[in-house]
Amino acid sequence: MSGTPVPRPRVAVSRAGLPGAAVRRLASRYDVVSWEGTAPPTSAELGALVRGCSGLLVLGSDRVDTALLDAAGPGLRVVALASMGYDGVDVGAAAARGVVVTHTPDVLADTTADVAMALILMARRRLGASVDALRRGEWGAFRMDAFLGLDVQGATLGLIGYGQIAKAVARRAAGFRMRVQHHHPRRQEDDELSRWVTFEELLRTSDVVSVHTPLTPETVGLIGAPELALMKPTATLVNTGRGGIVDEQALLTALRDGKLHSAGLDVMVDEPRTDPADPLFAEPRLVVLPHVGSATQATRAAMVELAARNIEAVLEGEAAPTPLPGTGGRPVVAAAREGA
Ligand code: DGY
């Protein structure tokens, strides 16, 4: 006796060709609809894709706002980010609809910390500028005073935020014999790697300041002109968190005026940045990377795998392995753009 087949839950995936086998596994259990375009979907396209779905797998750069949640309809149960950052998601609106939102901590901390260290070295040792000069055919005779940078060994590293990625940077910094200090607004304790300092002390006394805090309404513009003015003129600022945390114009001004030695950014306010004449790319003391912090094959596959496991858990009625911590809910990207 055969009854009416129960339709399988639908799951939308916002990109084709994600690394690893996780999306294939999802497709063996659910009706998976993937965005097949070469460019990322617009909000309207993502809305059309997710209509009637129970699960949605998105990237950190996708926007999950009220309009998208409404487009999905009442059956949506889980939005799984294949990213650690969740600033593109209106968490409050999702919670109000009973939609679980998950992200991917743990799996990308070491890989992203590698890039933070790379930026520290590239900016402070002027490696980015020296490669640029080489490519312009400007490698002249050996000179004792060419591309002189500042030592990383023995320098004081100040970590803004002290989560998994910051701690992974602290572990690496120990190998460079850096003195490590951190500021976290709530967890005011030292550990074996780093000592807690106030935000102001961190800015005043660090030779390298590295940003590892999520973008929230509280951290938009956290490093602006007043904060940069507190830093040593010999200091380096590195941001592998989110673009809106650092005021880009204030940073450029500080670098041009010699108020800051150097900087390295893996993240910017508006991504992608495609204008070759972008002032950020022209500043010789600023190293810019195109948001590659977690970009290794293994780590990106692990991110997609964890996102898929979150979807599977929720759709099977289990607790999601890595749900978002309770986080207010206002989408902060618009606020970052407006400089709020
Ligand atoms: C993250 O995981 O937040 C990275 O920035 C990629 O989105």
mmCIF file of C-alpha atoms and ligand atoms in Angstrom:
data_model
loop_
_atom_site.group_PDB
_atom_site.id
_atom_site.type_symbol
_atom_site.label_atom_id
_atom_site.label_comp_id
_atom_site.label_asym_id
_atom_site.label_seq_id
_atom_site.Cartn_x
_atom_site.Cartn_y
_atom_site.Cartn_z
ATOM 1 C CA MET A 1 0.000 0.000 0.000
ATOM 2 C CA SER A 2 1.539 3.287 -0.964
ATOM 3 C CA GLY A 3 0.319 6.599 0.473
ATOM 4 C CA THR A 4 0.900 10.090 -0.884
ATOM 5 C CA PRO A 5 4.652 10.710 -0.753
ATOM 6 C CA VAL A 6 5.621 13.298 1.879
ATOM 7 C CA PRO A 7 7.382 16.173 0.102
ATOM 8 C CA ARG A 8 10.987 16.604 1.172
ATOM 9 C CA PRO A 9 11.887 19.916 2.807
ATOM 10 C CA ARG A 10 13.364 22.460 0.401
ATOM 11 C CA VAL A 11 16.735 24.032 1.124
ATOM 12 C CA ALA A 12 18.120 27.018 -0.778
ATOM 13 C CA VAL A 13 21.852 27.505 -1.232
ATOM 14 C CA SER A 14 22.967 30.983 -2.278
ATOM 15 C CA ARG A 15 25.922 29.908 -4.444
ATOM 16 C CA ALA A 16 26.759 27.044 -6.772
ATOM 17 C CA GLY A 17 30.003 25.100 -6.506
ATOM 18 C CA LEU A 18 30.619 25.474 -2.774
ATOM 19 C CA PRO A 19 33.672 23.481 -1.656
ATOM 20 C CA GLY A 20 33.389 20.051 -0.074
ATOM 21 C CA ALA A 21 30.701 17.393 -0.206
ATOM 22 C CA ALA A 22 28.203 18.972 2.192
ATOM 23 C CA VAL A 23 25.833 20.412 -0.410
ATOM 24 C CA ARG A 24 25.698 17.041 -2.198
ATOM 25 C CA ARG A 25 24.778 15.443 1.115
ATOM 26 C CA LEU A 26 22.056 18.037 1.667
ATOM 27 C CA ALA A 27 20.743 17.244 -1.825
ATOM 28 C CA SER A 28 20.487 13.563 -0.914
ATOM 29 C CA ARG A 29 18.148 14.413 1.964
ATOM 30 C CA TYR A 30 16.306 17.541 0.838
ATOM 31 C CA ASP A 31 15.207 19.281 -2.339
ATOM 32 C CA VAL A 32 18.121 21.657 -2.771
ATOM 33 C CA VAL A 33 17.792 24.714 -4.993
ATOM 34 C CA SER A 34 21.111 26.453 -5.649
ATOM 35 C CA TRP A 35 21.712 29.869 -7.126
ATOM 36 C CA GLU A 36 23.460 29.087 -10.401
ATOM 37 C CA GLY A 37 24.423 32.587 -11.528
ATOM 38 C CA THR A 38 28.055 33.553 -11.818
ATOM 39 C CA ALA A 39 27.455 36.836 -9.975
ATOM 40 C CA PRO A 40 25.984 36.646 -6.459
ATOM 41 C CA PRO A 41 22.173 36.815 -6.369
ATOM 42 C CA THR A 42 20.515 40.170 -5.813
ATOM 43 C CA SER A 43 18.169 40.408 -2.850
ATOM 44 C CA ALA A 44 15.202 39.850 -5.190
ATOM 45 C CA GLU A 45 16.868 36.813 -6.774
ATOM 46 C CA LEU A 46 17.698 35.319 -3.390
ATOM 47 C CA GLY A 47 14.120 36.024 -2.291
ATOM 48 C CA ALA A 48 12.762 34.138 -5.282
ATOM 49 C CA LEU A 49 15.159 31.239 -4.627
ATOM 50 C CA VAL A 50 14.236 30.848 -0.966
ATOM 51 C CA ARG A 51 10.445 31.035 -1.438
ATOM 52 C CA GLY A 52 8.836 28.024 0.248
ATOM 53 C CA CYS A 53 12.136 26.746 1.687
ATOM 54 C CA SER A 54 12.675 25.334 5.173
ATOM 55 C CA GLY A 55 16.403 25.991 5.181
ATOM 56 C CA LEU A 56 18.724 28.574 3.660
ATOM 57 C CA LEU A 57 22.510 28.342 3.394
ATOM 58 C CA VAL A 58 24.115 31.734 2.765
ATOM 59 C CA LEU A 59 27.528 33.384 2.760
ATOM 60 C CA GLY A 60 28.599 36.187 5.056
ATOM 61 C CA SER A 61 28.208 38.710 2.255
ATOM 62 C CA ASP A 62 24.540 37.829 1.630
ATOM 63 C CA ARG A 63 21.884 40.037 3.243
ATOM 64 C CA VAL A 64 19.218 38.290 5.271
ATOM 65 C CA ASP A 65 16.765 41.023 6.143
ATOM 66 C CA THR A 66 13.027 41.328 6.751
ATOM 67 C CA ALA A 67 12.266 41.364 3.027
ATOM 68 C CA LEU A 68 14.154 38.122 2.483
ATOM 69 C CA LEU A 69 12.576 36.451 5.499
ATOM 70 C CA ASP A 70 9.144 37.542 4.256
ATOM 71 C CA ALA A 71 9.946 36.247 0.777
ATOM 72 C CA ALA A 72 10.866 32.866 2.244
ATOM 73 C CA GLY A 73 7.483 32.532 3.919
ATOM 74 C CA PRO A 74 6.441 30.982 7.224
ATOM 75 C CA GLY A 75 8.035 27.592 6.567
ATOM 76 C CA LEU A 76 11.606 28.854 6.940
ATOM 77 C CA ARG A 77 13.195 27.256 10.006
ATOM 78 C CA VAL A 78 16.909 27.836 9.706
ATOM 79 C CA VAL A 79 19.338 30.283 8.103
ATOM 80 C CA ALA A 80 22.827 28.807 8.172
ATOM 81 C CA LEU A 81 25.699 31.193 7.475
ATOM 82 C CA ALA A 82 28.874 29.709 6.049
ATOM 83 C CA SER A 83 30.752 32.449 7.882
ATOM 84 C CA MET A 84 31.698 33.491 11.369
ATOM 85 C CA GLY A 85 30.495 37.077 10.876
ATOM 86 C CA TYR A 86 26.751 37.650 10.997
ATOM 87 C CA ASP A 87 26.468 41.396 10.485
ATOM 88 C CA GLY A 88 24.421 40.878 7.296
ATOM 89 C CA VAL A 89 21.628 39.104 9.154
ATOM 90 C CA ASP A 90 18.721 40.767 10.911
ATOM 91 C CA VAL A 91 18.920 38.382 13.834
ATOM 92 C CA GLY A 92 16.005 40.013 15.664
ATOM 93 C CA ALA A 93 13.693 39.684 12.668
ATOM 94 C CA ALA A 94 14.706 36.046 12.284
ATOM 95 C CA ALA A 95 14.140 35.359 15.980
ATOM 96 C CA ALA A 96 10.728 37.050 15.818
ATOM 97 C CA ARG A 97 9.765 34.577 13.094
ATOM 98 C CA GLY A 98 11.155 31.609 15.003
ATOM 99 C CA VAL A 99 13.965 31.142 12.488
ATOM 100 C CA VAL A 100 17.200 29.737 13.933
ATOM 101 C CA VAL A 101 20.331 31.516 12.674
ATOM 102 C CA THR A 102 23.659 29.714 12.819
ATOM 103 C CA HIS A 103 27.254 30.604 11.926
ATOM 104 C CA THR A 104 30.641 28.882 11.716
ATOM 105 C CA PRO A 105 32.904 29.589 14.683
ATOM 106 C CA ASP A 106 35.891 27.316 15.497
ATOM 107 C CA VAL A 107 36.642 26.089 11.999
ATOM 108 C CA LEU A 108 38.226 29.263 10.619
ATOM 109 C CA ALA A 109 40.061 30.775 13.584
ATOM 110 C CA ASP A 110 43.564 29.521 12.774
ATOM 111 C CA THR A 111 43.300 30.204 9.057
ATOM 112 C CA THR A 112 42.112 33.763 9.659
ATOM 113 C CA ALA A 113 44.775 34.314 12.325
ATOM 114 C CA ASP A 114 47.402 33.392 9.732
ATOM 115 C CA VAL A 115 46.203 36.259 7.557
ATOM 116 C CA ALA A 116 46.215 38.684 10.480
ATOM 117 C CA MET A 117 49.871 37.762 11.118
ATOM 118 C CA ALA A 118 50.619 38.064 7.404
ATOM 119 C CA LEU A 119 49.156 41.579 7.355
ATOM 120 C CA ILE A 120 51.121 42.551 10.446
ATOM 121 C CA LEU A 121 54.329 41.400 8.763
ATOM 122 C CA MET A 122 53.466 42.870 5.358
ATOM 123 C CA ALA A 123 52.523 46.269 6.717
ATOM 124 C CA ARG A 124 55.141 46.663 9.431
ATOM 125 C CA ARG A 125 58.029 45.303 7.324
ATOM 126 C CA ARG A 126 56.764 47.185 4.231
ATOM 127 C CA LEU A 127 56.623 43.951 2.256
ATOM 128 C CA GLY A 128 53.529 44.984 0.297
ATOM 129 C CA ALA A 129 55.200 48.220 -0.830
ATOM 130 C CA SER A 130 58.405 46.391 -1.783
ATOM 131 C CA VAL A 131 56.505 43.856 -3.936
ATOM 132 C CA ASP A 132 54.640 46.720 -5.614
ATOM 133 C CA ALA A 133 57.957 48.444 -6.396
ATOM 134 C CA LEU A 134 59.418 45.203 -7.760
ATOM 135 C CA ARG A 135 56.456 44.809 -10.093
ATOM 136 C CA ARG A 136 56.976 48.350 -11.331
ATOM 137 C CA GLY A 137 60.578 47.471 -12.249
ATOM 138 C CA GLU A 138 61.984 49.595 -9.432
ATOM 139 C CA TRP A 139 64.379 47.081 -7.876
ATOM 140 C CA GLY A 140 67.585 49.103 -7.861
ATOM 141 C CA ALA A 141 71.022 48.410 -6.458
ATOM 142 C CA PHE A 142 71.071 47.074 -2.897
ATOM 143 C CA ARG A 143 70.687 49.947 -0.470
ATOM 144 C CA MET A 144 70.936 49.886 3.302
ATOM 145 C CA ASP A 145 68.018 52.271 3.581
ATOM 146 C CA ALA A 146 65.531 50.776 1.116
ATOM 147 C CA PHE A 147 62.146 49.619 2.427
ATOM 148 C CA LEU A 148 63.126 49.856 6.029
ATOM 149 C CA GLY A 149 60.333 48.625 8.215
ATOM 150 C CA LEU A 150 59.847 48.161 11.921
ATOM 151 C CA ASP A 151 60.537 44.971 13.828
ATOM 152 C CA VAL A 152 57.704 42.674 14.755
ATOM 153 C CA GLN A 153 59.796 40.725 17.263
ATOM 154 C CA GLY A 154 59.496 42.210 20.727
ATOM 155 C CA ALA A 155 56.702 44.582 19.694
ATOM 156 C CA THR A 156 53.570 44.943 21.813
ATOM 157 C CA LEU A 157 50.478 43.529 20.150
ATOM 158 C CA GLY A 158 47.061 44.846 21.195
ATOM 159 C CA LEU A 159 44.074 42.686 20.311
ATOM 160 C CA ILE A 160 40.685 44.391 20.171
ATOM 161 C CA GLY A 161 38.267 41.608 21.028
ATOM 162 C CA TYR A 162 39.485 38.344 22.509
ATOM 163 C CA GLY A 163 37.579 35.531 20.869
ATOM 164 C CA GLN A 164 38.832 32.515 18.956
ATOM 165 C CA ILE A 165 40.611 34.390 16.180
ATOM 166 C CA ALA A 166 42.295 36.866 18.530
ATOM 167 C CA LYS A 167 43.528 34.001 20.705
ATOM 168 C CA ALA A 168 44.890 32.226 17.637
ATOM 169 C CA VAL A 169 46.761 35.441 16.753
ATOM 170 C CA ALA A 170 48.083 35.624 20.330
ATOM 171 C CA ARG A 171 49.449 32.077 20.010
ATOM 172 C CA ARG A 172 51.250 33.008 16.812
ATOM 173 C CA ALA A 173 52.531 36.260 18.301
ATOM 174 C CA ALA A 174 54.207 34.314 21.116
ATOM 175 C CA GLY A 175 56.432 32.706 18.480
ATOM 176 C CA PHE A 176 57.468 36.191 17.381
ATOM 177 C CA ARG A 177 58.259 37.081 20.999
ATOM 178 C CA MET A 178 55.608 39.801 20.919
ATOM 179 C CA ARG A 179 54.128 41.072 24.181
ATOM 180 C CA VAL A 180 50.380 40.524 23.885
ATOM 181 C CA GLN A 181 47.574 42.502 25.508
ATOM 182 C CA HIS A 182 43.901 42.598 24.720
ATOM 183 C CA HIS A 183 40.728 44.507 25.360
ATOM 184 C CA HIS A 184 37.368 42.829 25.690
ATOM 185 C CA PRO A 185 34.529 44.872 27.170
ATOM 186 C CA ARG A 186 33.003 42.062 29.217
ATOM 187 C CA ARG A 187 35.689 39.483 29.884
ATOM 188 C CA GLN A 188 38.245 41.479 31.858
ATOM 189 C CA GLU A 189 40.740 38.785 32.721
ATOM 190 C CA ASP A 190 44.331 37.918 31.812
ATOM 191 C CA ASP A 191 45.337 34.494 30.598
ATOM 192 C CA GLU A 192 48.617 32.758 29.869
ATOM 193 C CA LEU A 193 48.864 34.407 26.438
ATOM 194 C CA SER A 194 47.713 37.949 27.057
ATOM 195 C CA ARG A 195 46.811 40.518 29.702
ATOM 196 C CA TRP A 196 43.602 42.547 29.745
ATOM 197 C CA VAL A 197 43.985 46.331 29.415
ATOM 198 C CA THR A 198 41.522 49.167 28.961
ATOM 199 C CA PHE A 199 40.688 50.193 25.413
ATOM 200 C CA GLU A 200 42.550 53.471 25.818
ATOM 201 C CA GLU A 201 45.662 51.819 27.288
ATOM 202 C CA LEU A 202 45.657 49.324 24.442
ATOM 203 C CA LEU A 203 45.588 52.098 21.850
ATOM 204 C CA ARG A 204 48.253 54.175 23.618
ATOM 205 C CA THR A 205 50.758 51.398 24.337
ATOM 206 C CA SER A 206 50.495 48.896 21.471
ATOM 207 C CA ASP A 207 52.934 48.818 18.563
ATOM 208 C CA VAL A 208 50.473 46.721 16.597
ATOM 209 C CA VAL A 209 46.697 46.904 17.037
ATOM 210 C CA SER A 210 44.700 44.058 15.511
ATOM 211 C CA VAL A 211 40.896 44.170 15.288
ATOM 212 C CA HIS A 212 38.955 40.988 16.155
ATOM 213 C CA THR A 213 35.522 42.121 17.201
ATOM 214 C CA PRO A 214 32.250 41.530 15.336
ATOM 215 C CA LEU A 215 30.559 44.409 13.551
ATOM 216 C CA THR A 216 27.640 45.433 15.745
ATOM 217 C CA PRO A 217 25.910 48.763 16.328
ATOM 218 C CA GLU A 218 28.382 49.275 19.189
ATOM 219 C CA THR A 219 31.515 48.648 17.110
ATOM 220 C CA VAL A 220 30.666 50.612 13.945
ATOM 221 C CA GLY A 221 33.419 53.236 13.625
ATOM 222 C CA LEU A 222 35.143 51.940 16.793
ATOM 223 C CA ILE A 223 38.509 53.036 15.363
ATOM 224 C CA GLY A 224 38.061 56.572 14.086
ATOM 225 C CA ALA A 225 40.150 59.747 14.140
ATOM 226 C CA PRO A 226 40.166 60.122 17.975
ATOM 227 C CA GLU A 227 41.273 56.517 18.487
ATOM 228 C CA LEU A 228 43.931 56.723 15.762
ATOM 229 C CA ALA A 229 45.237 59.892 17.421
ATOM 230 C CA LEU A 230 45.814 57.919 20.630
ATOM 231 C CA MET A 231 47.980 55.370 18.822
ATOM 232 C CA LYS A 232 51.760 55.679 18.526
ATOM 233 C CA PRO A 233 52.969 57.250 15.263
ATOM 234 C CA THR A 234 55.088 54.110 14.905
ATOM 235 C CA ALA A 235 52.096 51.792 15.268
ATOM 236 C CA THR A 236 50.485 49.432 12.777
ATOM 237 C CA LEU A 237 46.734 48.831 12.571
ATOM 238 C CA VAL A 238 45.385 45.570 11.152
ATOM 239 C CA ASN A 239 41.741 44.676 10.547
ATOM 240 C CA THR A 240 40.621 41.166 9.661
ATOM 241 C CA GLY A 241 37.215 41.607 11.339
ATOM 242 C CA ARG A 242 34.737 43.729 9.421
ATOM 243 C CA GLY A 243 35.207 46.896 7.406
ATOM 244 C CA GLY A 244 32.822 49.184 9.271
ATOM 245 C CA ILE A 245 34.813 48.915 12.500
ATOM 246 C CA VAL A 246 37.597 51.126 11.122
ATOM 247 C CA ASP A 247 36.863 54.568 9.683
ATOM 248 C CA GLU A 248 38.679 54.270 6.339
ATOM 249 C CA GLN A 249 38.906 58.000 5.692
ATOM 250 C CA ALA A 250 40.361 58.664 9.130
ATOM 251 C CA LEU A 251 42.852 55.839 8.575
ATOM 252 C CA LEU A 252 43.997 57.256 5.242
ATOM 253 C CA THR A 253 44.411 60.695 6.792
ATOM 254 C CA ALA A 254 46.462 59.298 9.688
ATOM 255 C CA LEU A 255 48.745 57.395 7.300
ATOM 256 C CA ARG A 256 49.195 60.368 4.970
ATOM 257 C CA ASP A 257 49.907 62.725 7.875
ATOM 258 C CA GLY A 258 52.509 60.367 9.339
ATOM 259 C CA LYS A 259 50.400 59.837 12.484
ATOM 260 C CA LEU A 260 50.445 56.061 11.972
ATOM 261 C CA HIS A 261 53.252 53.920 10.581
ATOM 262 C CA SER A 262 51.247 51.430 8.556
ATOM 263 C CA ALA A 263 48.056 49.417 8.253
ATOM 264 C CA GLY A 264 46.700 46.210 6.780
ATOM 265 C CA LEU A 265 43.071 45.581 5.872
ATOM 266 C CA ASP A 266 41.469 42.318 4.791
ATOM 267 C CA VAL A 267 38.007 43.841 5.115
ATOM 268 C CA MET A 268 36.456 47.074 3.913
ATOM 269 C CA VAL A 269 33.167 48.904 4.347
ATOM 270 C CA ASP A 270 31.908 48.293 0.827
ATOM 271 C CA GLU A 271 32.977 44.983 -0.638
ATOM 272 C CA PRO A 272 33.967 44.181 -3.271
ATOM 273 C CA ARG A 273 36.099 47.226 -4.104
ATOM 274 C CA THR A 274 36.634 47.127 -7.832
ATOM 275 C CA ASP A 275 37.873 50.616 -8.748
ATOM 276 C CA PRO A 276 41.626 50.367 -9.459
ATOM 277 C CA ALA A 277 41.822 54.073 -8.542
ATOM 278 C CA ASP A 278 40.404 53.411 -5.059
ATOM 279 C CA PRO A 279 42.401 55.634 -2.660
ATOM 280 C CA LEU A 280 42.856 52.647 -0.353
ATOM 281 C CA PHE A 281 44.905 50.884 -3.033
ATOM 282 C CA ALA A 282 47.141 53.890 -3.687
ATOM 283 C CA GLU A 283 48.375 54.422 -0.134
ATOM 284 C CA PRO A 284 51.880 52.900 0.066
ATOM 285 C CA ARG A 285 51.724 52.291 3.809
ATOM 286 C CA LEU A 286 48.458 50.410 3.575
ATOM 287 C CA VAL A 287 48.302 46.736 2.559
ATOM 288 C CA VAL A 288 44.868 45.711 1.294
ATOM 289 C CA LEU A 289 43.665 42.142 0.752
ATOM 290 C CA PRO A 290 40.341 41.126 -0.844
ATOM 291 C CA HIS A 291 38.726 39.494 2.234
ATOM 292 C CA VAL A 292 40.730 36.280 2.134
ATOM 293 C CA GLY A 293 41.045 35.600 5.870
ATOM 294 C CA SER A 294 39.429 32.158 5.758
ATOM 295 C CA ALA A 295 40.388 31.390 2.168
ATOM 296 C CA THR A 296 41.909 27.936 2.155
ATOM 297 C CA GLN A 297 40.279 24.964 0.472
ATOM 298 C CA ALA A 298 40.068 22.996 3.727
ATOM 299 C CA THR A 299 38.708 25.832 5.821
ATOM 300 C CA ARG A 300 36.108 26.940 3.305
ATOM 301 C CA ALA A 301 34.944 23.308 2.985
ATOM 302 C CA ALA A 302 34.761 23.057 6.784
ATOM 303 C CA MET A 303 32.642 26.224 6.892
ATOM 304 C CA VAL A 304 30.159 24.831 4.370
ATOM 305 C CA GLU A 305 30.152 21.483 6.195
ATOM 306 C CA LEU A 306 29.296 23.138 9.512
ATOM 307 C CA ALA A 307 26.583 25.251 7.878
ATOM 308 C CA ALA A 308 25.075 22.103 6.366
ATOM 309 C CA ARG A 309 25.197 20.296 9.708
ATOM 310 C CA ASN A 310 23.323 23.191 11.270
ATOM 311 C CA ILE A 311 20.599 22.903 8.632
ATOM 312 C CA GLU A 312 20.353 19.141 9.055
ATOM 313 C CA ALA A 313 20.098 19.417 12.838
ATOM 314 C CA VAL A 314 17.297 21.988 12.784
ATOM 315 C CA LEU A 315 15.339 20.216 10.053
ATOM 316 C CA GLU A 316 15.641 16.936 11.996
ATOM 317 C CA GLY A 317 14.324 18.649 15.139
ATOM 318 C CA GLU A 318 17.663 18.732 16.963
ATOM 319 C CA ALA A 319 19.620 21.601 18.480
ATOM 320 C CA ALA A 320 21.802 23.450 15.993
ATOM 321 C CA PRO A 321 25.519 22.857 16.740
ATOM 322 C CA THR A 322 26.544 26.501 16.381
ATOM 323 C CA PRO A 323 23.626 28.923 16.734
ATOM 324 C CA LEU A 324 24.337 32.635 16.977
ATOM 325 C CA PRO A 325 24.680 34.107 20.413
ATOM 326 C CA GLY A 326 21.791 36.476 21.242
ATOM 327 C CA THR A 327 22.766 39.600 19.401
ATOM 328 C CA GLY A 328 20.337 42.488 19.408
ATOM 329 C CA GLY A 329 19.222 42.133 15.842
ATOM 330 C CA ARG A 330 19.678 45.403 13.979
ATOM 331 C CA PRO A 331 21.424 44.759 10.656
ATOM 332 C CA VAL A 332 24.550 46.853 10.974
ATOM 333 C CA VAL A 333 25.882 47.024 7.424
ATOM 334 C CA ALA A 334 23.657 49.969 6.525
ATOM 335 C CA ALA A 335 24.765 51.733 9.679
ATOM 336 C CA ALA A 336 28.421 51.130 8.777
ATOM 337 C CA ARG A 337 27.903 52.610 5.341
ATOM 338 C CA GLU A 338 26.237 55.664 6.847
ATOM 339 C CA GLY A 339 29.073 55.990 9.332
ATOM 340 C CA ALA A 340 26.579 55.675 12.214
HETATM 341 C C1 DGY B 1 33.653 35.203 8.104
HETATM 342 O O1 DGY B 1 33.583 34.009 8.312
HETATM 343 O O2 DGY B 1 33.019 36.035 8.754
HETATM 344 C C2 DGY B 1 34.521 35.636 6.987
HETATM 345 O O3 DGY B 1 34.689 37.008 6.984
HETATM 346 C C3 DGY B 1 33.951 35.159 5.651
HETATM 347 O O4 DGY B 1 32.653 35.654 5.540
#
